[in-house]
Coordinates of C-alpha atoms in Angstrom, one line a residue:
M1 CA 42.3 -18.1 -3.7
A2 CA 40.1 -17.5 -6.8
K3 CA 39.3 -13.9 -7.6
Q4 CA 35.8 -12.7 -6.9
S5 CA 33.6 -12.2 -10.0
V6 CA 31.4 -9.1 -10.5
A7 CA 28.4 -11.3 -9.9
E8 CA 29.8 -12.5 -6.6
Q9 CA 30.7 -9.0 -5.5
F10 CA 27.2 -7.8 -6.5
V11 CA 25.6 -10.5 -4.2
D12 CA 28.0 -9.8 -1.3
I13 CA 27.1 -6.1 -1.4
L14 CA 23.4 -7.0 -1.3
V15 CA 23.9 -9.2 1.7
R16 CA 25.8 -6.4 3.5
A17 CA 22.9 -4.1 2.7
G18 CA 20.5 -6.4 4.5
V19 CA 18.9 -8.1 1.5
Q20 CA 17.8 -11.6 2.4
R21 CA 16.2 -12.8 -0.8
M22 CA 15.9 -11.9 -4.5
Y23 CA 12.7 -12.6 -6.4
G24 CA 12.8 -13.3 -10.1
V25 CA 12.7 -15.7 -13.0
V26 CA 16.1 -17.2 -14.1
G27 CA 17.5 -16.6 -17.6
D28 CA 20.8 -16.9 -19.4
S29 CA 21.9 -13.3 -18.7
L30 CA 21.1 -13.7 -15.0
N31 CA 22.9 -17.0 -14.6
P32 CA 26.2 -15.7 -13.0
V33 CA 24.2 -13.7 -10.4
V34 CA 21.8 -16.5 -9.6
D35 CA 24.6 -19.0 -9.3
A36 CA 26.4 -16.6 -6.9
I37 CA 23.3 -16.4 -4.8
R38 CA 23.2 -20.2 -4.7
R39 CA 26.7 -20.2 -3.2
T40 CA 26.2 -17.4 -0.8
D41 CA 25.0 -17.7 2.8
G42 CA 22.4 -15.2 4.0
I43 CA 20.5 -14.7 0.8
E44 CA 18.2 -17.0 -1.3
W45 CA 16.8 -16.9 -4.8
I46 CA 13.0 -17.0 -4.8
Q47 CA 11.7 -18.4 -8.1
V48 CA 8.4 -16.9 -9.1
R49 CA 6.3 -17.5 -12.3
H50 CA 6.2 -13.9 -13.6
E51 CA 8.7 -11.0 -13.0
E52 CA 5.8 -8.6 -12.2
T53 CA 5.2 -10.8 -9.2
A54 CA 8.9 -10.5 -8.3
A55 CA 8.7 -6.8 -8.1
F56 CA 5.4 -6.7 -6.2
A57 CA 6.7 -9.2 -3.7
A58 CA 9.9 -7.3 -3.2
G59 CA 7.9 -4.1 -2.7
A60 CA 5.7 -5.7 -0.1
E61 CA 8.7 -7.2 1.8
A62 CA 10.3 -3.8 1.9
Q63 CA 7.0 -2.2 3.3
I64 CA 6.7 -4.9 5.9
T65 CA 10.3 -4.9 7.1
G66 CA 11.5 -1.4 6.3
R67 CA 14.6 -3.0 4.8
L68 CA 16.0 -3.1 1.3
A69 CA 14.5 -5.8 -0.8
A70 CA 15.5 -7.1 -4.3
C71 CA 14.2 -8.5 -7.5
A72 CA 15.6 -9.4 -10.9
G73 CA 14.7 -10.0 -14.5
S74 CA 16.7 -11.4 -17.4
C75 CA 17.5 -9.3 -20.4
G76 CA 14.9 -7.6 -22.6
P77 CA 11.4 -9.1 -22.0
G78 CA 12.4 -10.5 -18.6
N79 CA 13.2 -7.3 -16.9
L80 CA 10.5 -5.4 -18.8
H81 CA 8.0 -7.5 -16.8
L82 CA 9.3 -5.9 -13.6
I83 CA 8.2 -2.4 -14.5
N84 CA 4.6 -2.4 -13.1
G85 CA 5.7 -3.7 -9.7
L86 CA 8.6 -1.3 -9.6
Y87 CA 6.3 1.7 -10.3
D88 CA 4.2 0.5 -7.4
A89 CA 7.2 0.2 -5.1
Q90 CA 8.5 3.7 -6.1
R91 CA 5.1 5.3 -5.4
S92 CA 4.7 3.4 -2.2
M93 CA 8.1 4.6 -1.0
A94 CA 9.4 1.0 -0.6
P95 CA 13.2 0.6 -0.9
V96 CA 13.8 -1.9 -3.7
L97 CA 16.9 -2.8 -5.7
A98 CA 16.1 -4.2 -9.1
L99 CA 18.7 -6.1 -11.2
A100 CA 17.8 -5.7 -14.9
S101 CA 20.1 -8.2 -16.6
H102 CA 21.2 -7.1 -20.1
I103 CA 22.4 -8.5 -23.4
P104 CA 26.1 -9.1 -24.1
S105 CA 27.9 -5.7 -23.6
G106 CA 29.5 -5.8 -27.1
E107 CA 26.1 -6.0 -28.8
I108 CA 24.4 -3.1 -27.1
G109 CA 23.1 -0.6 -29.6
L110 CA 23.2 -3.0 -32.5
G111 CA 19.7 -4.4 -32.5
Y112 CA 20.6 -7.7 -30.9
F113 CA 18.1 -10.4 -29.9
Q114 CA 16.0 -9.2 -27.0
E115 CA 17.7 -5.8 -26.9
T116 CA 16.2 -3.0 -24.8
H117 CA 17.8 -0.2 -22.9
P118 CA 16.8 -0.9 -19.2
D119 CA 18.9 2.0 -17.8
Q120 CA 16.7 4.3 -19.8
L121 CA 13.4 2.4 -19.5
F122 CA 13.3 2.4 -15.7
R123 CA 14.2 6.0 -15.1
E124 CA 10.7 7.2 -14.6
C125 CA 9.9 4.6 -11.9
S126 CA 13.2 4.9 -9.9
H127 CA 15.5 7.3 -8.2
Y128 CA 18.5 5.7 -9.8
S129 CA 18.9 3.7 -13.0
E130 CA 22.3 3.0 -14.4
L131 CA 24.3 0.5 -16.5
I132 CA 27.4 -1.3 -15.5
S133 CA 29.3 -1.5 -18.7
N134 CA 32.7 -2.1 -17.2
P135 CA 33.9 -4.1 -14.1
Q136 CA 35.7 -1.0 -12.9
Q137 CA 32.4 0.6 -12.0
M138 CA 32.0 -2.0 -9.3
P139 CA 31.4 -1.9 -6.4
R140 CA 30.8 1.9 -6.4
L141 CA 27.9 1.9 -8.8
L142 CA 26.0 -0.7 -6.9
Q143 CA 26.8 0.9 -3.5
S144 CA 25.3 4.2 -4.9
A145 CA 22.2 2.3 -6.1
V146 CA 21.7 0.9 -2.6
Q147 CA 22.2 4.3 -1.0
H148 CA 19.6 5.9 -3.3
A149 CA 17.0 3.2 -2.6
I150 CA 17.4 3.4 1.1
S151 CA 17.9 7.1 1.6
R152 CA 15.1 8.1 -0.7
S153 CA 12.7 5.2 0.1
G154 CA 12.2 4.0 -3.5
V155 CA 13.6 2.1 -6.4
S156 CA 17.1 1.7 -7.8
V157 CA 17.7 -0.2 -10.9
V158 CA 21.1 -1.6 -12.0
A159 CA 21.4 -2.9 -15.6
L160 CA 24.2 -5.6 -15.8
P161 CA 25.1 -7.5 -18.9
G162 CA 25.6 -11.2 -18.3
D163 CA 29.1 -11.2 -19.7
I164 CA 30.2 -8.4 -17.4
A165 CA 28.7 -10.2 -14.4
A166 CA 30.9 -13.2 -15.2
L167 CA 34.2 -11.2 -15.3
P168 CA 36.6 -10.8 -12.4
A169 CA 35.8 -7.9 -10.1
P170 CA 38.5 -5.2 -9.9
E171 CA 41.2 -5.7 -7.4
K172 CA 41.5 -3.4 -4.4
A173 CA 38.1 -1.9 -5.1
V174 CA 36.9 0.4 -2.4
E175 CA 33.8 -0.9 -0.5
H176 CA 32.5 1.7 1.9
A177 CA 30.2 1.3 4.8
L178 CA 26.6 1.2 3.7
V179 CA 23.9 3.3 5.2
T180 CA 21.0 0.9 5.8
A181 CA 18.6 3.1 7.8
R182 CA 17.1 6.6 7.3
P183 CA 17.6 9.4 9.8
T184 CA 14.7 11.4 11.2
V185 CA 14.3 15.0 10.0
R186 CA 13.3 17.8 12.3
P187 CA 12.2 21.1 10.9
G188 CA 14.1 24.2 12.0
D189 CA 13.0 26.3 14.9
G190 CA 11.7 29.0 12.5
E191 CA 9.3 26.7 10.8
I192 CA 8.1 25.3 14.2
E193 CA 7.4 28.7 15.5
K194 CA 5.4 29.6 12.4
L195 CA 3.4 26.4 12.8
V196 CA 2.8 27.1 16.5
R197 CA 1.5 30.5 15.6
L198 CA -0.9 29.3 13.0
V199 CA -2.3 26.5 15.3
D200 CA -2.7 28.9 18.3
E201 CA -4.5 31.5 16.1
A202 CA -7.0 28.9 14.7
D203 CA -10.3 28.2 16.4
R204 CA -11.1 25.0 14.5
V205 CA -8.2 22.7 13.5
T206 CA -8.5 19.4 11.6
L207 CA -5.8 16.8 11.0
F208 CA -5.7 14.8 7.8
C209 CA -3.2 11.9 8.0
G210 CA -1.5 9.7 5.5
S211 CA 1.1 6.9 5.6
G212 CA 3.7 9.4 6.8
T213 CA 2.2 9.1 10.2
A214 CA 3.6 5.6 10.6
G215 CA 5.2 5.4 14.0
A216 CA 3.7 8.7 15.1
H217 CA 0.3 7.5 16.5
A218 CA 1.0 8.7 20.0
E219 CA 2.2 12.1 18.9
V220 CA -0.8 12.6 16.6
M221 CA -3.2 11.7 19.4
E222 CA -1.5 14.0 21.8
F223 CA -1.6 16.9 19.3
A224 CA -5.3 16.3 18.5
G225 CA -6.1 16.2 22.2
R226 CA -4.3 19.5 22.8
V227 CA -6.0 21.4 20.0
K228 CA -9.3 19.5 20.1
A229 CA -9.0 18.5 16.4
P230 CA -11.0 15.9 14.5
V231 CA -8.7 13.4 12.8
G232 CA -9.4 12.1 9.3
H233 CA -7.2 9.9 7.1
A234 CA -6.4 8.8 3.6
L235 CA -6.5 5.2 2.7
R236 CA -2.8 4.7 3.2
G237 CA -3.1 6.3 6.6
K238 CA -5.8 4.0 7.8
E239 CA -3.5 1.3 9.4
W240 CA -1.5 3.9 11.2
I241 CA -4.0 6.3 12.6
Q242 CA -7.5 4.9 12.9
Y243 CA -7.1 2.6 15.8
D244 CA -7.4 3.8 19.5
N245 CA -8.4 7.2 18.1
P246 CA -11.1 9.1 20.1
Y247 CA -10.9 11.9 17.5
D248 CA -11.6 9.7 14.4
V249 CA -13.9 11.1 11.7
G250 CA -13.2 8.6 9.0
M251 CA -11.7 8.7 5.6
S252 CA -11.9 11.2 2.7
G253 CA -11.8 10.4 -1.0
L254 CA -13.9 8.4 -3.4
L255 CA -13.9 5.5 -1.0
G256 CA -14.4 7.7 2.0
Y257 CA -17.0 7.5 4.7
G258 CA -18.0 9.4 7.8
A259 CA -17.3 13.1 8.5
A260 CA -13.8 13.5 7.2
Y261 CA -14.9 15.6 4.2
E262 CA -16.9 17.9 6.4
A263 CA -14.1 18.2 9.0
T264 CA -11.6 19.2 6.3
H265 CA -13.9 21.8 4.8
E266 CA -15.4 23.4 8.0
C267 CA -12.2 24.0 9.9
D268 CA -10.2 27.2 9.6
L269 CA -6.8 25.4 9.7
L270 CA -6.2 22.0 8.0
V271 CA -3.0 20.3 8.9
L272 CA -1.9 17.6 6.4
L273 CA 0.4 15.1 8.1
G274 CA 2.5 12.8 5.9
T275 CA 0.0 12.5 3.1
D276 CA 0.4 13.0 -0.6
F277 CA -3.4 12.6 -1.1
P278 CA -3.9 12.9 -4.8
Y279 CA -7.5 13.8 -5.1
N280 CA -7.4 17.6 -4.8
A281 CA -11.2 17.8 -5.5
F282 CA -11.7 16.6 -1.9
L283 CA -9.4 19.2 -0.4
P284 CA -10.8 22.7 0.5
D285 CA -9.6 25.9 -1.3
D286 CA -11.0 28.4 1.2
V287 CA -9.2 27.4 4.5
K288 CA -5.6 27.8 5.7
I289 CA -3.6 24.7 5.0
V290 CA -0.3 23.5 6.5
Q291 CA 1.5 20.4 5.2
V292 CA 4.1 18.4 7.0
D293 CA 6.1 15.8 4.9
I294 CA 9.4 14.1 4.9
R295 CA 9.5 14.5 1.1
P296 CA 9.9 18.2 0.2
E297 CA 8.8 17.5 -3.4
H298 CA 5.3 16.6 -2.0
L299 CA 4.8 19.9 -0.4
G300 CA 2.1 22.0 -2.1
R301 CA 1.6 19.9 -5.2
R302 CA -2.0 19.2 -4.3
S303 CA -3.2 22.4 -2.8
Q304 CA -2.1 25.9 -2.1
L305 CA -0.3 26.0 1.3
D306 CA -0.1 28.7 3.9
L307 CA 2.9 26.9 5.4
A308 CA 5.1 24.1 4.1
V309 CA 7.0 22.1 6.7
W310 CA 9.8 19.8 5.7
G311 CA 10.2 17.2 8.4
D312 CA 9.3 13.8 9.9
V313 CA 5.8 13.9 11.3
R314 CA 6.7 12.3 14.6
E315 CA 9.6 14.7 15.2
T316 CA 7.6 17.7 14.0
L317 CA 4.7 16.9 16.4
R318 CA 7.1 16.3 19.3
A319 CA 8.4 19.8 18.9
L320 CA 4.9 21.2 18.3
N321 CA 3.2 19.5 21.3
A322 CA 5.7 21.1 23.7
R323 CA 4.8 24.6 22.4
V324 CA 1.2 24.9 21.3
K325 CA -1.4 26.3 23.7
V326 CA -4.0 23.8 24.9
K327 CA -7.4 24.6 23.5
T328 CA -10.5 24.2 25.7
D329 CA -13.3 24.7 23.2
R330 CA -14.5 21.2 22.0
R331 CA -17.5 22.4 20.1
F332 CA -16.1 21.9 16.6
L333 CA -14.6 18.5 17.5
D334 CA -17.8 17.3 19.2
R335 CA -19.9 18.4 16.3
M336 CA -17.7 16.5 13.8
L337 CA -17.8 13.4 16.0
K338 CA -21.6 13.5 16.0
K339 CA -21.7 14.0 12.2
H340 CA -19.3 11.1 11.8
A341 CA -21.4 8.8 14.0
D342 CA -24.7 9.9 12.3
A343 CA -23.1 9.3 8.9
L344 CA -22.1 5.7 9.8
E345 CA -25.4 4.9 11.4
G346 CA -27.0 5.9 8.1
V347 CA -25.1 3.3 6.1
V348 CA -24.5 0.5 8.6
K349 CA -27.7 -1.2 7.6
A350 CA -26.2 -1.9 4.2
Y351 CA -24.4 -4.9 5.5
T352 CA -26.5 -5.8 8.6
R353 CA -30.0 -6.3 7.1
K354 CA -30.4 -10.0 6.5
V355 CA -27.2 -10.3 4.5
E356 CA -26.5 -13.6 6.1
K357 CA -29.3 -15.1 4.1
R358 CA -28.9 -13.3 0.8
T359 CA -27.4 -14.9 -2.3
P360 CA -25.3 -14.0 -4.2
I361 CA -23.3 -13.2 -1.0
H362 CA -22.8 -9.6 -0.2
P363 CA -19.1 -8.7 -0.4
E364 CA -19.6 -6.4 2.6
Y365 CA -20.6 -9.4 4.7
V366 CA -17.6 -11.4 3.5
A367 CA -15.3 -8.5 4.5
S368 CA -16.9 -8.1 7.9
V369 CA -16.6 -11.8 8.8
L370 CA -13.0 -11.8 7.5
D371 CA -12.2 -8.9 9.8
E372 CA -13.7 -10.7 12.8
L373 CA -11.9 -14.0 12.2
A374 CA -8.4 -12.8 11.1
D375 CA -5.5 -12.7 13.5
E376 CA -4.8 -9.6 15.5
D377 CA -1.4 -9.3 13.8
A378 CA -2.5 -10.4 10.3
V379 CA -1.1 -8.9 7.1
F380 CA -3.8 -8.1 4.6
T381 CA -2.9 -7.5 0.9
V382 CA -5.6 -5.9 -1.0
D383 CA -6.4 -6.0 -4.8
T384 CA -7.2 -2.7 -6.5
G385 CA -10.8 -2.2 -7.3
M386 CA -13.8 -3.1 -5.1
C387 CA -11.5 -5.0 -2.7
N388 CA -10.1 -1.5 -1.8
V389 CA -13.6 -0.5 -0.8
W390 CA -14.1 -3.5 1.4
A391 CA -10.7 -3.0 3.0
A392 CA -11.3 0.7 3.6
R393 CA -14.7 0.1 5.2
Y394 CA -14.3 -3.2 7.1
L395 CA -10.8 -4.0 8.1
S396 CA -10.1 -2.9 11.6
P397 CA -6.5 -1.8 12.3
N398 CA -5.1 -2.1 15.8
G399 CA -1.5 -1.1 15.6
R400 CA -0.4 -4.7 14.8
R401 CA -2.2 -5.5 11.6
R402 CA -0.8 -4.4 8.3
I403 CA -2.7 -3.4 5.2
I404 CA -0.7 -3.4 1.9
G405 CA -2.1 -2.5 -1.5
S406 CA -1.4 -0.7 -4.7
F407 CA -3.0 2.4 -3.1
S408 CA -0.9 5.0 -5.0
H409 CA -0.2 3.2 -8.3
G410 CA -3.6 1.5 -8.5
S411 CA -2.4 -1.6 -10.3
M412 CA -4.6 -4.7 -10.7
A413 CA -3.2 -8.1 -9.7
N414 CA -1.1 -6.8 -6.8
A415 CA -2.6 -8.7 -3.8
L416 CA -1.3 -12.2 -4.5
P417 CA 2.3 -11.2 -5.4
Q418 CA 2.4 -8.8 -2.4
A419 CA 1.2 -11.7 -0.1
I420 CA 4.1 -13.8 -1.3
G421 CA 6.6 -11.1 -0.2
A422 CA 4.8 -10.5 3.0
Q423 CA 4.7 -14.2 3.9
F424 CA 8.4 -14.8 3.2
T425 CA 9.2 -12.2 5.8
D426 CA 7.5 -14.3 8.5
P427 CA 6.2 -17.8 7.6
G428 CA 4.4 -18.0 11.0
R429 CA 2.4 -14.8 10.5
Q430 CA -1.1 -14.9 9.0
V431 CA -1.1 -13.3 5.6
V432 CA -4.5 -12.8 3.8
S433 CA -4.8 -11.8 0.2
M434 CA -8.1 -10.1 -0.5
S435 CA -8.2 -10.8 -4.2
G436 CA -10.7 -9.8 -6.8
D437 CA -11.4 -12.4 -9.6
G438 CA -10.0 -10.0 -12.2
G439 CA -6.8 -9.3 -10.4
F440 CA -6.3 -12.9 -9.2
S441 CA -6.8 -14.4 -12.7
M442 CA -4.3 -11.9 -14.2
L443 CA -1.3 -13.3 -12.2
M444 CA -2.9 -16.6 -11.2
G445 CA 0.2 -18.5 -12.3
D446 CA 1.9 -17.4 -9.1
F447 CA -0.5 -19.2 -7.0
L448 CA 1.8 -22.1 -7.9
T449 CA 4.6 -20.2 -6.1
L450 CA 2.6 -20.6 -2.9
V451 CA 2.4 -24.3 -3.5
Q452 CA 6.1 -24.6 -4.5
Y453 CA 7.3 -22.9 -1.3
D454 CA 4.4 -24.2 0.8
L455 CA 3.7 -20.6 1.8
P456 CA 0.6 -20.5 4.1
V457 CA -1.0 -17.5 2.4
K458 CA -4.8 -17.5 2.6
V459 CA -6.4 -16.1 -0.6
V460 CA -9.9 -14.9 0.0
L461 CA -11.3 -14.4 -3.5
F462 CA -14.2 -11.9 -3.9
N463 CA -15.6 -13.6 -7.1
N464 CA -18.3 -11.4 -8.6
S465 CA -17.3 -12.4 -12.2
S466 CA -16.9 -8.7 -13.1
L467 CA -14.6 -5.7 -13.0
A468 CA -17.0 -3.9 -10.7
M469 CA -15.0 -0.8 -10.1
V470 CA -14.7 -0.3 -13.9
E471 CA -18.4 -0.7 -14.2
L472 CA -18.9 2.0 -11.5
E473 CA -16.5 4.3 -13.4
M474 CA -18.6 3.7 -16.6
L475 CA -21.8 4.4 -14.7
V476 CA -20.7 7.7 -13.3
S477 CA -19.6 8.7 -16.8
G478 CA -23.0 7.9 -18.2
L479 CA -21.7 4.9 -20.2
P480 CA -23.2 1.4 -20.3
S481 CA -21.0 -1.3 -18.9
Y482 CA -19.1 -3.1 -21.6
G483 CA -16.2 -5.6 -21.5
T484 CA -16.4 -5.9 -17.8
R485 CA -17.9 -9.4 -17.2
N486 CA -15.7 -12.4 -16.6
K487 CA -16.6 -16.1 -17.4
N488 CA -14.8 -17.7 -14.4
P489 CA -14.0 -21.3 -13.5
D490 CA -14.3 -22.9 -10.1
F491 CA -11.2 -21.3 -8.7
A492 CA -11.3 -23.6 -5.7
A493 CA -11.1 -26.6 -8.0
I494 CA -8.0 -25.1 -9.6
A495 CA -6.4 -24.6 -6.2
R496 CA -7.0 -28.2 -5.3
A497 CA -5.6 -29.4 -8.6
A498 CA -2.5 -27.3 -7.9
G499 CA -2.0 -29.1 -4.6
A500 CA -3.5 -26.4 -2.3
Y501 CA -6.5 -26.3 -0.1
G502 CA -9.5 -24.9 -2.0
V503 CA -13.2 -24.4 -1.1
R504 CA -16.0 -22.7 -2.9
V505 CA -18.6 -20.7 -1.0
E506 CA -22.0 -19.9 -2.6
K507 CA -24.2 -19.5 0.5
P508 CA -23.6 -17.1 3.4
K509 CA -24.1 -19.8 6.0
Q510 CA -21.1 -21.6 4.6
L511 CA -18.7 -18.6 4.9
T512 CA -17.6 -18.6 8.5
G513 CA -16.8 -22.3 8.5
A514 CA -15.0 -22.1 5.2
L515 CA -12.8 -19.2 6.5
K516 CA -12.0 -20.9 9.8
D517 CA -11.0 -24.2 8.0
A518 CA -8.8 -22.3 5.6
F519 CA -7.1 -20.4 8.4
R520 CA -6.5 -23.6 10.3
H521 CA -4.9 -25.2 7.2
R522 CA -1.1 -25.1 7.5
G523 CA -0.4 -24.5 3.8
P524 CA -1.7 -22.3 1.1
A525 CA -5.5 -22.0 0.8
L526 CA -8.0 -20.4 -1.4
V527 CA -11.6 -19.5 -0.5
D528 CA -13.6 -18.8 -3.6
V529 CA -16.6 -16.7 -2.5
V530 CA -19.2 -16.1 -5.1
T531 CA -20.3 -12.5 -4.4
D532 CA -23.0 -10.1 -5.6
P533 CA -21.7 -8.1 -8.6
D534 CA -24.4 -5.5 -8.0
A535 CA -23.5 -4.9 -4.3
L536 CA -22.9 -1.1 -4.8
S537 CA -25.6 1.3 -3.6
I538 CA -25.5 4.4 -5.8
P539 CA -26.9 7.8 -4.6
P540 CA -30.0 8.9 -6.5
K541 CA -28.3 11.9 -7.9
I542 CA -25.0 11.6 -9.8
S543 CA -23.2 14.8 -10.8
A544 CA -22.4 15.3 -14.5
E545 CA -18.9 16.5 -13.4
M546 CA -18.0 13.0 -12.1
V547 CA -15.2 11.4 -14.1
T548 CA -13.4 8.1 -14.1
G549 CA -10.1 7.3 -12.5
F550 CA -11.1 8.0 -8.9
A551 CA -11.5 11.7 -9.5
L552 CA -14.6 13.9 -9.2
S553 CA -15.2 17.6 -8.8
A554 CA -18.7 18.2 -7.5
S555 CA -19.8 15.1 -5.5
K556 CA -17.9 14.0 -2.4
I557 CA -19.3 10.4 -2.1
V558 CA -20.1 7.8 -4.7
L559 CA -20.2 4.6 -2.7
D560 CA -22.6 4.0 0.2
G561 CA -22.3 0.5 1.6
G562 CA -21.6 -0.1 5.2
V563 CA -18.7 0.5 7.6
G564 CA -18.1 -2.7 9.6
R565 CA -16.8 -2.4 13.2
M566 CA -16.0 1.3 12.7
I567 CA -19.6 2.0 13.8
Q568 CA -18.8 0.7 17.3
M569 CA -15.8 3.0 17.6
A570 CA -17.8 6.0 16.4
R571 CA -20.5 5.2 18.9
S572 CA -17.9 4.8 21.7
N573 CA -16.3 8.1 20.8
L574 CA -19.6 9.8 20.8
R575 CA -20.4 8.5 24.2
N576 CA -17.2 10.1 25.5
V577 CA -18.2 13.5 24.3
P578 CA -18.7 15.7 27.5
R579 CA -22.3 16.6 28.2
P580 CA -23.2 20.2 29.3

């Protein structure tokens, strides 16, 4: 029986860890590993056109499934292309194992062709980044990398020279049982008692929720009901907390809407649940703040805390709900619900007033129609920029839909690659890429990956021929827009030339039919919607303290442009407010 090679052992461990596919671009230093994948059941090699796509796709797969996903790049320039997608996976807490193939081991440090030092380069965007320089390090080093990625919900990088990968694996190497799932973490009784005391003593409690509330919807709603708390959310918390929420007051931040900002500032106890919300300009500095987070390094790094609680949100609230006193005074909650409904009523006209007749098409209208037509369990991947705005305002979560984006890293060109990873996890599930023309054109080559694998991803292209979010950033900084306009082709014609379904929409009356036809099409499809580049409505007064990069210090809202079906939920919640 032939001895197992390092590459074969590497692939076997990935399969044991639950990895079903590895995304990448082949290259000579990767050949032993790719060939081992070819000969191994239970895992497949997914050929993409750019390694950045590979990393984004792996990160999206990990976010959808909760399992470890993998990507790879060949030596030097090949694995360097992974870095942007790996940064996104790390900041999105997506467990990803990246193989950074390396130059021949005997040439490391001698300025060899394509030489880089991946074990050093990837340290900032990973929990673990190490070089296998000797077969004797296997399988322990790879097992450690797997455990780091899974246990810390982030990226591990293994650099492996091609010549080492082809060598025989060590005999009688110890392969231990792999941990492939994270435990829940419950705070100690002392912390729970302190939290109970703070909640019981507060007259006005507000909850602000992030992605850490995934799986805790019922517990959050029970807690909000017990203490009569309005519930706001960050963008990454939207899909987990906004649906079936009678306490909803919207979203805070630059893309925010509704009464979330007021609710967080007018309470006397703010409870941050599973959020590492980065914009501290939107957080109050004159109320008591409690933060609950599974990652202790997140506690207190955005605001001064009165209590830091290290624990899983669901387990923490389960303990809390059994102990806190039920509050009977709804006045603060009802006032915030009314403010929220009033705020949405004030902007809803932005997308309902004759937009079905206006050209160029209002992007708000596109997003609202898309939300109505998409499946109830659709996965939306969302490009950074104005597509974030439309997703935040118009996509309606329901507990089954998923919304994936580069919400923490803020990279362009993420939506199409993430759609690839999402679609591979379930070829029968509807996956919609909400792409901007800037982001789509940046990694447009991987539209060919959809065609090659016949992935039924539907790309809805918001084509305003501009980098609209950058224009907004320039505007609030008092600068004229410059270098932001794109001269675009007919993207639908390009899609058809590639062998996919493509349709261009220039009039609002064409939109519904075009989306329905694309959704019915069994393969990949692109709907190129020509949208209004000047769709933003800017308040009449812009503070001089506003700065670019999604941060501001004096103004709490920059964008004012409609809220989709959320207005119906706000109206419904308001109708349920008890009358004296």
